[in-house]
XYZ file of C-alpha atoms in Angstrom:
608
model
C 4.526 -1.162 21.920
C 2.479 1.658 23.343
C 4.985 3.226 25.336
C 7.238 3.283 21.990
C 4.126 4.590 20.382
C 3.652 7.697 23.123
C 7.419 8.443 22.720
C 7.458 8.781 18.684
C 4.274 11.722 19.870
C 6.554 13.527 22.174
C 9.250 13.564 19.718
C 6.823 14.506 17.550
C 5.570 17.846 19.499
C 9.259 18.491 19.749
C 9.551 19.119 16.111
C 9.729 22.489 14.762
C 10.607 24.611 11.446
C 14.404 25.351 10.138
C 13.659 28.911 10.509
C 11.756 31.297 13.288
C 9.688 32.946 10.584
C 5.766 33.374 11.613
C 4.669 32.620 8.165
C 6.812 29.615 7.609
C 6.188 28.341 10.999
C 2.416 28.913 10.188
C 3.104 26.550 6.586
C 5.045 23.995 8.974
C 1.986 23.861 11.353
C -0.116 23.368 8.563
C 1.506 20.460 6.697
C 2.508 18.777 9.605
C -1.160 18.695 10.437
C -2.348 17.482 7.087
C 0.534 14.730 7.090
C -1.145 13.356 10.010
C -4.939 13.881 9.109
C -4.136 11.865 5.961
C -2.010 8.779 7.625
C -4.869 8.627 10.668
C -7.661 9.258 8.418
C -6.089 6.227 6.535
C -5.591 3.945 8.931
C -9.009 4.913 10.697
C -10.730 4.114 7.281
C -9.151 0.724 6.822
C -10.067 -0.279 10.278
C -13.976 0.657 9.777
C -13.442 -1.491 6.271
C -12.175 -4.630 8.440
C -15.572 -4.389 10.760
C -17.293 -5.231 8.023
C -14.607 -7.189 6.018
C -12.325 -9.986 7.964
C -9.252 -7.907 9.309
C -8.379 -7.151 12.947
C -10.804 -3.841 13.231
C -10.514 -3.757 16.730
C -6.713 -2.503 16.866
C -5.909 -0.566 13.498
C -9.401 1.748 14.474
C -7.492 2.595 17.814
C -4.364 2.952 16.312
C -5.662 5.565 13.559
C -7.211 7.586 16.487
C -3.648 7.583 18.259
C -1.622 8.568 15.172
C -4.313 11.394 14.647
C -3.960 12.454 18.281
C -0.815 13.660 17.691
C -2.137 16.407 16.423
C -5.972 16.462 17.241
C -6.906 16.234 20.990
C -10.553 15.107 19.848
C -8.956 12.104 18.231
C -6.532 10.881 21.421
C -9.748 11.745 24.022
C -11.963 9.315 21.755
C -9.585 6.817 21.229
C -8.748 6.290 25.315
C -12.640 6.511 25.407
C -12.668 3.512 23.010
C -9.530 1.379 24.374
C -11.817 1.684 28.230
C -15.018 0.472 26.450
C -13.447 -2.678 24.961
C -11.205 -3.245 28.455
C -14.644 -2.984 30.287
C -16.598 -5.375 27.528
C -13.045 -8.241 27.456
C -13.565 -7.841 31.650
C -17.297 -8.472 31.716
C -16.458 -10.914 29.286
C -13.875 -13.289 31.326
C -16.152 -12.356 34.963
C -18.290 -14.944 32.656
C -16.086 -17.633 32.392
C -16.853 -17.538 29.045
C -15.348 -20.466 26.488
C -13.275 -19.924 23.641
C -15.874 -20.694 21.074
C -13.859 -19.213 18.216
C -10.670 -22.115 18.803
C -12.774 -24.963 19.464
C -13.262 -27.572 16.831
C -16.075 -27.489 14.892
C -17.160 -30.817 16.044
C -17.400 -29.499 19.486
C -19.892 -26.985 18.954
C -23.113 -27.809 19.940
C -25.601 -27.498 17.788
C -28.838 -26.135 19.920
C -27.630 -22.481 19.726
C -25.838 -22.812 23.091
C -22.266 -22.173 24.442
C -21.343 -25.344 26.221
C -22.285 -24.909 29.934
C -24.131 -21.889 29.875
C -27.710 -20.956 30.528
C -29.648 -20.302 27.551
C -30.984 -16.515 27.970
C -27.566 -15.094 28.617
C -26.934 -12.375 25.739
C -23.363 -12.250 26.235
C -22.616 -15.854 26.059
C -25.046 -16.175 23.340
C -23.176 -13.343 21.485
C -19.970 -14.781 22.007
C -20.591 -18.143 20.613
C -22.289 -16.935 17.783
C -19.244 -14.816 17.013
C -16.915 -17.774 17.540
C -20.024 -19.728 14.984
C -18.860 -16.649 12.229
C -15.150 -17.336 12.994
C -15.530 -21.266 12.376
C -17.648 -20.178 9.235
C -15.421 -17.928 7.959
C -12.642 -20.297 7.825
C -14.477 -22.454 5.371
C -13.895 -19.945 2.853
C -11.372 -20.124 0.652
C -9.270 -17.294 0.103
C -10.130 -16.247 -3.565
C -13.738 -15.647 -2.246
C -12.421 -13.827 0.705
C -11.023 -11.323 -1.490
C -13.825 -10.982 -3.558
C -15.701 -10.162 -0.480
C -13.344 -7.979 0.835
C -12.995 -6.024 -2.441
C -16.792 -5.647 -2.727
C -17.045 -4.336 0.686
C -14.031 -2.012 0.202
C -16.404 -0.770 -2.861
C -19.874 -0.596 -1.121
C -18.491 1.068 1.881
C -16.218 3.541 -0.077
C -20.141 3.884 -2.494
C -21.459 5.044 0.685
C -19.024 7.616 1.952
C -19.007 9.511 -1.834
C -23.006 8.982 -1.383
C -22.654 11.646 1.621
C -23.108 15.264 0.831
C -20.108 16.558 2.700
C -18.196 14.488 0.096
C -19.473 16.431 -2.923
C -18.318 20.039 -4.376
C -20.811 23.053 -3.632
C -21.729 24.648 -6.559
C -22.817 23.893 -10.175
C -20.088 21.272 -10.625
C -20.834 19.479 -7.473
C -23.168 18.236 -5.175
C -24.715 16.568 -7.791
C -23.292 13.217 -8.738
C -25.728 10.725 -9.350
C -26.125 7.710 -7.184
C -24.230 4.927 -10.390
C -21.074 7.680 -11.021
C -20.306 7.731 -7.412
C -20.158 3.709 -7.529
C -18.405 3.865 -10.782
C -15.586 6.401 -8.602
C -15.367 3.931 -5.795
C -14.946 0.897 -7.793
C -12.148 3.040 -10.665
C -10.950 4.356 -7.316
C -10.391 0.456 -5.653
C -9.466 -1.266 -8.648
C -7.162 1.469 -9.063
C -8.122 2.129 -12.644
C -8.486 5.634 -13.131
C -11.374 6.105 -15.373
C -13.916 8.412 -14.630
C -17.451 9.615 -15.807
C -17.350 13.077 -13.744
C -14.556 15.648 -12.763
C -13.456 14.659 -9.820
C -11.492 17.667 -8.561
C -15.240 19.824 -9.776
C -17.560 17.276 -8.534
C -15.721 16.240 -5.037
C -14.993 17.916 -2.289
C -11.634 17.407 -0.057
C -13.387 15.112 2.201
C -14.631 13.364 -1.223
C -10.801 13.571 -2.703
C -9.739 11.583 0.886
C -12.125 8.886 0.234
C -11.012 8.206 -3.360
C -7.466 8.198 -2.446
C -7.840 5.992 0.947
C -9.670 3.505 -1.639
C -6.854 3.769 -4.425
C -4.192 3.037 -1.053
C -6.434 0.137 -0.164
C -6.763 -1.294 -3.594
C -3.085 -0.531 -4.769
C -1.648 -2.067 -1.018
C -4.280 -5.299 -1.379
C -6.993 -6.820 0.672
C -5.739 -7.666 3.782
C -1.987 -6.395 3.762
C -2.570 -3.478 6.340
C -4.243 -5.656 8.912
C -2.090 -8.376 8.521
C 0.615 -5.491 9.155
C -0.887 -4.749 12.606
C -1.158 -8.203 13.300
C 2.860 -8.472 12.898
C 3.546 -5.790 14.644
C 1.405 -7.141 17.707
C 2.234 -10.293 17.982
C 5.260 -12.471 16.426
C 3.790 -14.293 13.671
C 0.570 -14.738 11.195
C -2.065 -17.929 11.267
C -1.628 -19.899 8.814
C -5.280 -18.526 7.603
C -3.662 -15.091 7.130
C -0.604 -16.625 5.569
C -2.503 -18.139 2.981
C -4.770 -14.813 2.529
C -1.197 -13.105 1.738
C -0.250 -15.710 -0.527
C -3.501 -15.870 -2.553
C -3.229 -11.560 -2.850
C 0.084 -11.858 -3.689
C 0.997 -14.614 -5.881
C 3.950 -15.680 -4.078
C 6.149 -18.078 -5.553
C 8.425 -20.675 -3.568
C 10.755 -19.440 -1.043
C 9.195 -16.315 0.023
C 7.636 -15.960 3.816
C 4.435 -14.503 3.868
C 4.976 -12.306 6.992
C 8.194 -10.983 6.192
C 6.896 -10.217 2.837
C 3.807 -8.193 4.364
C 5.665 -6.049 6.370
C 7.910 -5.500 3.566
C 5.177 -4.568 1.695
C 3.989 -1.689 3.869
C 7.382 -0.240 4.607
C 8.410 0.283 1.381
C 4.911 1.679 0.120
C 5.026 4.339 2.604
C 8.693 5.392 2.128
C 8.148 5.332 -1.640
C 4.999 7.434 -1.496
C 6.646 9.588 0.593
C 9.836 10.407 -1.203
C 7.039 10.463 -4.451
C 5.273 13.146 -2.784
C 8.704 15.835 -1.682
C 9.697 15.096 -5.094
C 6.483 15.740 -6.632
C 6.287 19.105 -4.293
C 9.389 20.450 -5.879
C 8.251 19.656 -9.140
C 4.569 21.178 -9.001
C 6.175 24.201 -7.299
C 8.799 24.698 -9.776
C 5.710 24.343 -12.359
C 4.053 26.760 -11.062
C 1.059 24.854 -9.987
C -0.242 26.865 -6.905
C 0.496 30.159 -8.839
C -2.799 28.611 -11.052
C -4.414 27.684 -7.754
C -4.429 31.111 -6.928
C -5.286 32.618 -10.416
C -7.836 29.960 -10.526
C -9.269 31.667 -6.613
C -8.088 28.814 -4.270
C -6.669 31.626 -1.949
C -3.679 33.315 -0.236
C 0.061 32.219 -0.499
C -0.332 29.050 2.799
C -3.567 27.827 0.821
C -1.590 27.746 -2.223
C 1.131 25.730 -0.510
C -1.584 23.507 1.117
C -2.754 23.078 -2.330
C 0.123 22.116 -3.825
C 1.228 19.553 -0.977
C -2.483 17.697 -1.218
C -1.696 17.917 -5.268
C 1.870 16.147 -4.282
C 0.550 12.965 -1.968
C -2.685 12.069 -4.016
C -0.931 12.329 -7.427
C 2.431 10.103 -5.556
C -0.321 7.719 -3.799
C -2.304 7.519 -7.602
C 1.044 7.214 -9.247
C 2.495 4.454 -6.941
C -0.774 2.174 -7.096
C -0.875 2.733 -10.516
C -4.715 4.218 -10.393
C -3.879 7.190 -13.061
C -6.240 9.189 -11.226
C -5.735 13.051 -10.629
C -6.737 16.312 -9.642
C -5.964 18.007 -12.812
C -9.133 18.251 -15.078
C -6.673 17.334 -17.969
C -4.431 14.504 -16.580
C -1.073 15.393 -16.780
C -1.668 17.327 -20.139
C -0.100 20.035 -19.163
C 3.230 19.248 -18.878
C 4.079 17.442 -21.519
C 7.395 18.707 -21.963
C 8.263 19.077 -17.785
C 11.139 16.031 -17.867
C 11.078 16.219 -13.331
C 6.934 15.819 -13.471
C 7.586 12.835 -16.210
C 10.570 11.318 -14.326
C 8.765 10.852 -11.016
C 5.706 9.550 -12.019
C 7.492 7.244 -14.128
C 9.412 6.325 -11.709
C 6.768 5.916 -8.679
C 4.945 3.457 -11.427
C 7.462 1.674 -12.397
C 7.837 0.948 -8.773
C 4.318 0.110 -8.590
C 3.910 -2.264 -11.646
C 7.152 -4.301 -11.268
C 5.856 -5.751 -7.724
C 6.744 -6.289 -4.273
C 8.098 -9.394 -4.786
C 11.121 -7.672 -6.831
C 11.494 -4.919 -4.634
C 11.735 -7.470 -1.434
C 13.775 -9.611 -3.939
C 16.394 -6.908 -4.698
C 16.541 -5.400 -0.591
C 17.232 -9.424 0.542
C 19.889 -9.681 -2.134
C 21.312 -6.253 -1.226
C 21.721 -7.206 2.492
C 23.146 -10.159 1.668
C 19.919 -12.201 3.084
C 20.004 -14.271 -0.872
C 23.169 -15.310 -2.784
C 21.157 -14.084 -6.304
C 17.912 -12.881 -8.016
C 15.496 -15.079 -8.187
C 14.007 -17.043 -10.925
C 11.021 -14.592 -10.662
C 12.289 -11.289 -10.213
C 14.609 -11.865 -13.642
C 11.933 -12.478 -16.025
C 9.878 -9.443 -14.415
C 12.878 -6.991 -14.793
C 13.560 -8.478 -18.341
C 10.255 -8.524 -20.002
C 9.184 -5.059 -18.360
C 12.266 -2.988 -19.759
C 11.611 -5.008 -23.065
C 7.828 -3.955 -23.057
C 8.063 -0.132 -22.046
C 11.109 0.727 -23.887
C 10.161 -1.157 -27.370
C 6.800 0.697 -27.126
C 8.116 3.520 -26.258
C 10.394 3.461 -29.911
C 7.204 2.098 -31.475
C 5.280 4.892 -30.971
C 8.690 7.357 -31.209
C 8.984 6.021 -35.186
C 4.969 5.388 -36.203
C 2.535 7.116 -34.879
C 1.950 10.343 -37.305
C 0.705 12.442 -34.348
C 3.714 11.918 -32.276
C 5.709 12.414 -35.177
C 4.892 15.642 -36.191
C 6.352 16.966 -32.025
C 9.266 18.792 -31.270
C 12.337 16.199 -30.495
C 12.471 17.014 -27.063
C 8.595 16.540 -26.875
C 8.467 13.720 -29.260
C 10.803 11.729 -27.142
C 9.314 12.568 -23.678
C 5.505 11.594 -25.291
C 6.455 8.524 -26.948
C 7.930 7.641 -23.209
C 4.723 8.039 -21.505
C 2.219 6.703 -23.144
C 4.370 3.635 -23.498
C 5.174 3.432 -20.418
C 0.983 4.562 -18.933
C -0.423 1.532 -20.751
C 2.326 -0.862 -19.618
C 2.369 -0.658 -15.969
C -1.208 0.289 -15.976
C -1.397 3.541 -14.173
C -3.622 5.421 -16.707
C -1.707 9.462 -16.637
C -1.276 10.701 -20.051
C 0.535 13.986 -21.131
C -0.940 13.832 -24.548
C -4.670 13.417 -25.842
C -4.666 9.950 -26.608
C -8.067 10.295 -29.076
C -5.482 11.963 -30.995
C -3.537 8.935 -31.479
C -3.652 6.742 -34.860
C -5.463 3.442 -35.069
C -1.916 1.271 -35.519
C -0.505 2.973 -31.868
C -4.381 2.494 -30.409
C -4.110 -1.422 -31.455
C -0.337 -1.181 -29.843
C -1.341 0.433 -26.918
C -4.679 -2.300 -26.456
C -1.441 -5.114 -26.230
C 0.707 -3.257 -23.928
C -2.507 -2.581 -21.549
C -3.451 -6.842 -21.943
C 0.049 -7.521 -21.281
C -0.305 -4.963 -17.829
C 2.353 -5.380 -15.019
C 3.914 -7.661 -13.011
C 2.445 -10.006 -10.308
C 2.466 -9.065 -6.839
C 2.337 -5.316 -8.146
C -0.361 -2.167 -7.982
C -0.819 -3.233 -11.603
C -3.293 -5.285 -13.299
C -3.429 -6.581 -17.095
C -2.519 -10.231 -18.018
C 0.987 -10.131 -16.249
C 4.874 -10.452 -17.773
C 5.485 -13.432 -16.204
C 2.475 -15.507 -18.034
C 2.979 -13.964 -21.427
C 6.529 -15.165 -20.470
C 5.518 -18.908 -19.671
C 3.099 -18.970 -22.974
C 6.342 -17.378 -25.122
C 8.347 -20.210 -23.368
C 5.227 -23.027 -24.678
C 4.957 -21.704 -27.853
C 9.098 -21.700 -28.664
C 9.082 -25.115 -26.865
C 6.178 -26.036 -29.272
C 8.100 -24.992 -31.956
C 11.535 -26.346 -31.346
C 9.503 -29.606 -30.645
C 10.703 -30.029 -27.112
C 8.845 -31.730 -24.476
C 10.018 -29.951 -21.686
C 9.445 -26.134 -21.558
C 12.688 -24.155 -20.586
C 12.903 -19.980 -19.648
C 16.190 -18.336 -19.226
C 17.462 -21.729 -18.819
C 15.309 -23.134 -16.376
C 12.380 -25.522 -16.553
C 9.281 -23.739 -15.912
C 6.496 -26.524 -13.410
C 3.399 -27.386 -15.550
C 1.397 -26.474 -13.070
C 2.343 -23.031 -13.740
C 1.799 -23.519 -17.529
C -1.637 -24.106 -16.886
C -2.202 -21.498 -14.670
C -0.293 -19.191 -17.563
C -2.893 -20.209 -20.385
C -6.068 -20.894 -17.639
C -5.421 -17.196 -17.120
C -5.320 -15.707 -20.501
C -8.192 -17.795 -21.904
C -10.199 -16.613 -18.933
C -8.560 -12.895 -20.001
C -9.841 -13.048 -23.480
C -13.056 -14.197 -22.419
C -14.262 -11.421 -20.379
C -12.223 -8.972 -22.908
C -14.350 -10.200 -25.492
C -17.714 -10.234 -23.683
C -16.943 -6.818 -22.175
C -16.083 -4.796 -26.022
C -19.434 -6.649 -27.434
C -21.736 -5.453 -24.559
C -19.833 -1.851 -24.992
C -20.861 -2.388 -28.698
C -24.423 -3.126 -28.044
C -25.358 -0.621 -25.032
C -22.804 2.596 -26.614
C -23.730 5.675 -29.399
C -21.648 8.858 -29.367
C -24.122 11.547 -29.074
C -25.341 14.384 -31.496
C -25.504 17.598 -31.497
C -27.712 19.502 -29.667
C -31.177 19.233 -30.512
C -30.370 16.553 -33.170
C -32.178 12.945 -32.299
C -30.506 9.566 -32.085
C -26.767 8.899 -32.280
C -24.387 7.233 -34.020
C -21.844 3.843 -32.918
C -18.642 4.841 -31.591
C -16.083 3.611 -33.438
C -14.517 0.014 -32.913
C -11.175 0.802 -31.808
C -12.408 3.514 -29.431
C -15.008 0.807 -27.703
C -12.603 -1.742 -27.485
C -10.003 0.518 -26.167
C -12.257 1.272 -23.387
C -12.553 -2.286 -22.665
C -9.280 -3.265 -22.568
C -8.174 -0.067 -20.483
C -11.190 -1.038 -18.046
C -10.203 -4.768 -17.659
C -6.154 -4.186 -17.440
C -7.352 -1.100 -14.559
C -5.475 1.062 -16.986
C -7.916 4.441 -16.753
C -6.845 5.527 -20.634
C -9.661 6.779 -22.944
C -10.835 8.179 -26.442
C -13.237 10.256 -24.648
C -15.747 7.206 -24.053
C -16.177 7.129 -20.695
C -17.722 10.691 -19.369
C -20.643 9.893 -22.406
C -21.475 6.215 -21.220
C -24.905 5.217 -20.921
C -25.930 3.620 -17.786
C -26.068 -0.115 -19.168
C -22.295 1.394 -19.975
C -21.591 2.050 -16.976
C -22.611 -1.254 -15.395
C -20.564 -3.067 -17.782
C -17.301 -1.193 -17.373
C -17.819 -1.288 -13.210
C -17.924 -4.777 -13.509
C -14.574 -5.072 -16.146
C -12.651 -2.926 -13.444
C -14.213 -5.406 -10.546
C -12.696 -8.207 -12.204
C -9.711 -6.599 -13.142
C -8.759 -5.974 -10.031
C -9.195 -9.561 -9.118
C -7.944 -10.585 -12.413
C -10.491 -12.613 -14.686
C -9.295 -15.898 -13.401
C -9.637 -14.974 -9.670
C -12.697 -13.663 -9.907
C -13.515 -17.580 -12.056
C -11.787 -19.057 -8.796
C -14.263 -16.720 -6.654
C -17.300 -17.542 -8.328
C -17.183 -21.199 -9.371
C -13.949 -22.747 -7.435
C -14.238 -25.099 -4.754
C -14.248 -23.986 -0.707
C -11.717 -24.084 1.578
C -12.779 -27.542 3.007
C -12.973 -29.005 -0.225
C -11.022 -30.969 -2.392
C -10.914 -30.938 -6.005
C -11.693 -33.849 -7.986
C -9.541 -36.610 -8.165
C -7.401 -37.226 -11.452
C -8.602 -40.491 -13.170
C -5.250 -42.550 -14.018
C -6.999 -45.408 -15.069
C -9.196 -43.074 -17.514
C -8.069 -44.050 -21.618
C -6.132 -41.571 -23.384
C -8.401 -39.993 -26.380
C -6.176 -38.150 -28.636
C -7.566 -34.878 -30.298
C -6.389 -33.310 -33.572
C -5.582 -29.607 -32.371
């Protein structure tokens, strides 16, 4: 693998520009340079995230220094530097005959502190068996809590690197963000939600843009996927731990393999996001958007072009994972009317929201690898085209704003916002405090509806609105067997269907009355007090927080702090999704085993 590895680098110096041209060799230079600063700078900050978080640290941090040492020598010198200091530490290690603490059973640890055979005051031996003590430990957990942990570090750690001043704007707009907002950006930017309470373009620098954006990769790609994508590509299969991490981030339903479906997942992120961002290139350049990085004083003609490619990979990364978050002060306000801008971004999150498992679903079926679609991957595809394009002629026909557009426009807005609140990824090319109350109240139930499992999305999910429409017309057809699409849907999955939107409407609920209690919208200046936001705005805010949507009526930049709190913690558990985070908090461990049914218990019945 590392010779293959040194050979894509020399191909890679070979490269060069279509034409001999100083100033577009000096552009080609440049991007190819910031291609690979942003992939190693990547793959270097998920590997410091899995030192602290479980994940295989100890290969993907090498492997970000080699991909950056294609173009930085710093980067190759400190990652040989690196590969010799943990060569020398795993050769000290076996000249101790160490054991291998970390695969023996639990029952064969001993339980004075010791590695079997070994001399107490030995600090490697009593470093190693304490590691192998973690390993054993760590086991024990049961995968819903491992993701909570590893989302909560991804959020402390990416709290600490917008914390740094290097990561802040000079200036009057930056280099002041207060300790909560910058833990409000890192959990929007993880949960990929989109919402923020400062301007992040004003108030971050480009080293504080690359930390928001490797958080919104990390959080749209899941906990675990990249390392478990290493792990594939080093060795031939995934333990059965891993394999059950995948399945627990994922969803999966019956006849899907875990590893295949990993490395599936990271293929086909990459090659979307980068198609996204060449098609997003043309489109910003054909918009003219470094012409207003230069009126605006960016610089010269190459910064210009520099601008515009950053503009092109964080809005095709944001876009893709469905975070909705931007570099433009306005969203996507400006082009309202720009049908390439609209296309690809719709496109990149409709890719996003619909889910890996379709995507791997529709390649296997392509190739031949499945005879048809599966049960899964229908109602997804169904329910998703029924959602976006039936709000999409809601809001065409009733809201009075909308109404009053150009046809063009009309159409082209009506698409959007639809289409925003259903997958979850939080752009908007129109104000949406402009919007009516009805089309706020319709745009609340496509954001609680959300995306699709196994997707960048969040909300409630197609397929369990689909299994409680399939109850309820069961229910109502008085059938005892509930049928979708012609198929008989487990009950198992039933439960988890309504566990999941009970626990949904729950937090929903608790989240808009806190908002109500803590929130005023502010005076004038130099007038005292405030008075309530209104109810639909509050509860929009909630529900766009919870589904990791990132819409707003203009709530969010005038939260309080007790505001604040509450909406970090609705995107948390959004991102987990209200019943994982239940799961997290309250379900049983790894080594346990849920209660026992009773089928001797008498059957009580209960007027409902």
């Amino acid at each position: 693998m590392l010779s293959r590895l040194r050979g894509w680098r020399r191909w890679w110096r070979r490269l060069r520009p279509l034409g001999d041209a100083p100033a577009g060799r000096e552009v080609w230079l440049a991007t190819r340079r910031l291609v690979v600063a942003l992939i190693g700078a990547t793959i270097v900050g998920l590997g410091l995230v899995m030192v602290v978080a479980p994940g295989p640290a100890l290969i993907v941090v090498p492997l970000g220094l080699f991909v950056l040492g294609f173009e930085f020598v710093w980067a190759l010198r400190l990652q040989r530097r690196l590969v010799a200091t943990a060569a020398g530490a795993a050769d000290a290690a076996r000249r101790w005959r160490l054991p291998r603490i970390s695969g023996t059973p639990d029952a064969e640890i001993p339980r004075n502190g010791r590695p079997p055979d070994r001399p107490p005051l030995r600090s490697v031996p009593t470093m190693r068996y304490a590691t192998g003590r973690l390993l054993v430990a760590g086991r024990r957990v049961s995968p819903v809590k491992v993701l909570f942990l590893g989302y909560l570090s991804y959020v402390l750690l990416g709290w600490g690197l917008l914390c740094i001043p290097a990561a802040q704007a000079p200036g009057p707009d930056g280099g002041g963000v207060g300790v909560l907002d910058n833990l409000f950006i890192a959990t929007s930017a993880m949960s990929t939600t989109g919402l923020v309470t400062v301007n992040t373009p004003l108030a971050y620098s480009f080293w504080g843009e690359l930390v928001v954006l490797l958080l919104i990769q990390a959080g749209g790609i899941g906990y675990m996927t990249f390392g478990s994508f290493i792990v594939l590509a080093a060795r031939t299969g995934m333990s059965k731990w891993r394999e059950g991490m995948a399945r627990s981030a994922f969803t999966l339903p019956e006849g899907f393999q875990a590893g295949a479906f990993v490395r599936n997942v990271v293929i086909f992120t990459l090659l979307v996001e980068a198609v996204g961002a060449a098609l997003l290139f043309w489109a910003f350049s054909a918009a003219g958007v470094g012409e207003r990085a230069i009126a605006g004083g960016i610089g010269a003609s190459g910064v210009g072009v520099a601008h515009v490619a950053w503009q092109s990979i964080f809005h095709s990364v944001s876009a893709f994972c469905t975070a909705g978050f931007s570099l433009f002060p306005d969203s996507l306000e400006a082009y309202p009317t720009n049908p390439w801008i609209n296309g690809i971004i719709s496109a990149l999150a409709l890719f996003g929201a619909i889910g890996f498992i379709v995507m791997s679903d529709v390649f296997w079926r392509a190739t031949g690898r499945r005879p048809h679609l599966t049960f899964t991957t229908r109602i997804i595809l169904v329910f998703t085209g029924w959602i976006v394009v039936g709000g999409a002629v809601l809001l065409f026909i009733a809201d009075p704003a909308i109404a009053a557009l150009p046809g063009e426009e009309r159409v082209l807005v009506a698409w959007f916002q639809s289409m925003t609140a259903a997958t979850t990824v939080g752009f908007n090319t129109y104000p949406i405090g402009r919007l009516g109350q009805a089309t706020v109240l319709l745009m609340v139930l496509l954001m609680v509806i959300g995306a699709s499992p196994s997707g960048t999305g969040g909300g409630l999910k197609s397929t369990s609105l689909s299994a409680i429409i399939a109850t309820l017309k069961s229910t109502i057809r008085g059938r005892h067997t509930v049928t979708f699409f012609g198929a008989r849907i487990p009950l198992d999955r039933l439960h988890t269907a309504f566990a999941a939107l009970a626990m949904y409407a729950s937090v929903l609920l608790i989240g808009g009355y806190l908002l109500l209690l803590t929130e005023t919208r502010p005076l004038a200046a130099g007038a005292l007090g405030g008075t309530p936001w209104a109810f639909e705005d509050l509860l929009f805010e909630a529900a766009s927080a919870l589904g990791t949507v990132g819409l707003s009526r203009g709530v969010t930049g005038d939260l309080t702090d007790l505001g604040k709190l509450v909406v970090i913690a609705l995107m948390f558990i959004g991102r987990l999704s209200p019943l994982t985070f239940g799961l997290a908090l309250f379900g049983p461990g790894a080594g346990d085993h849920p209660a026992p049914d009773a089928p001797e218990a008498a059957v009580a019945d209960v007027a409902v």
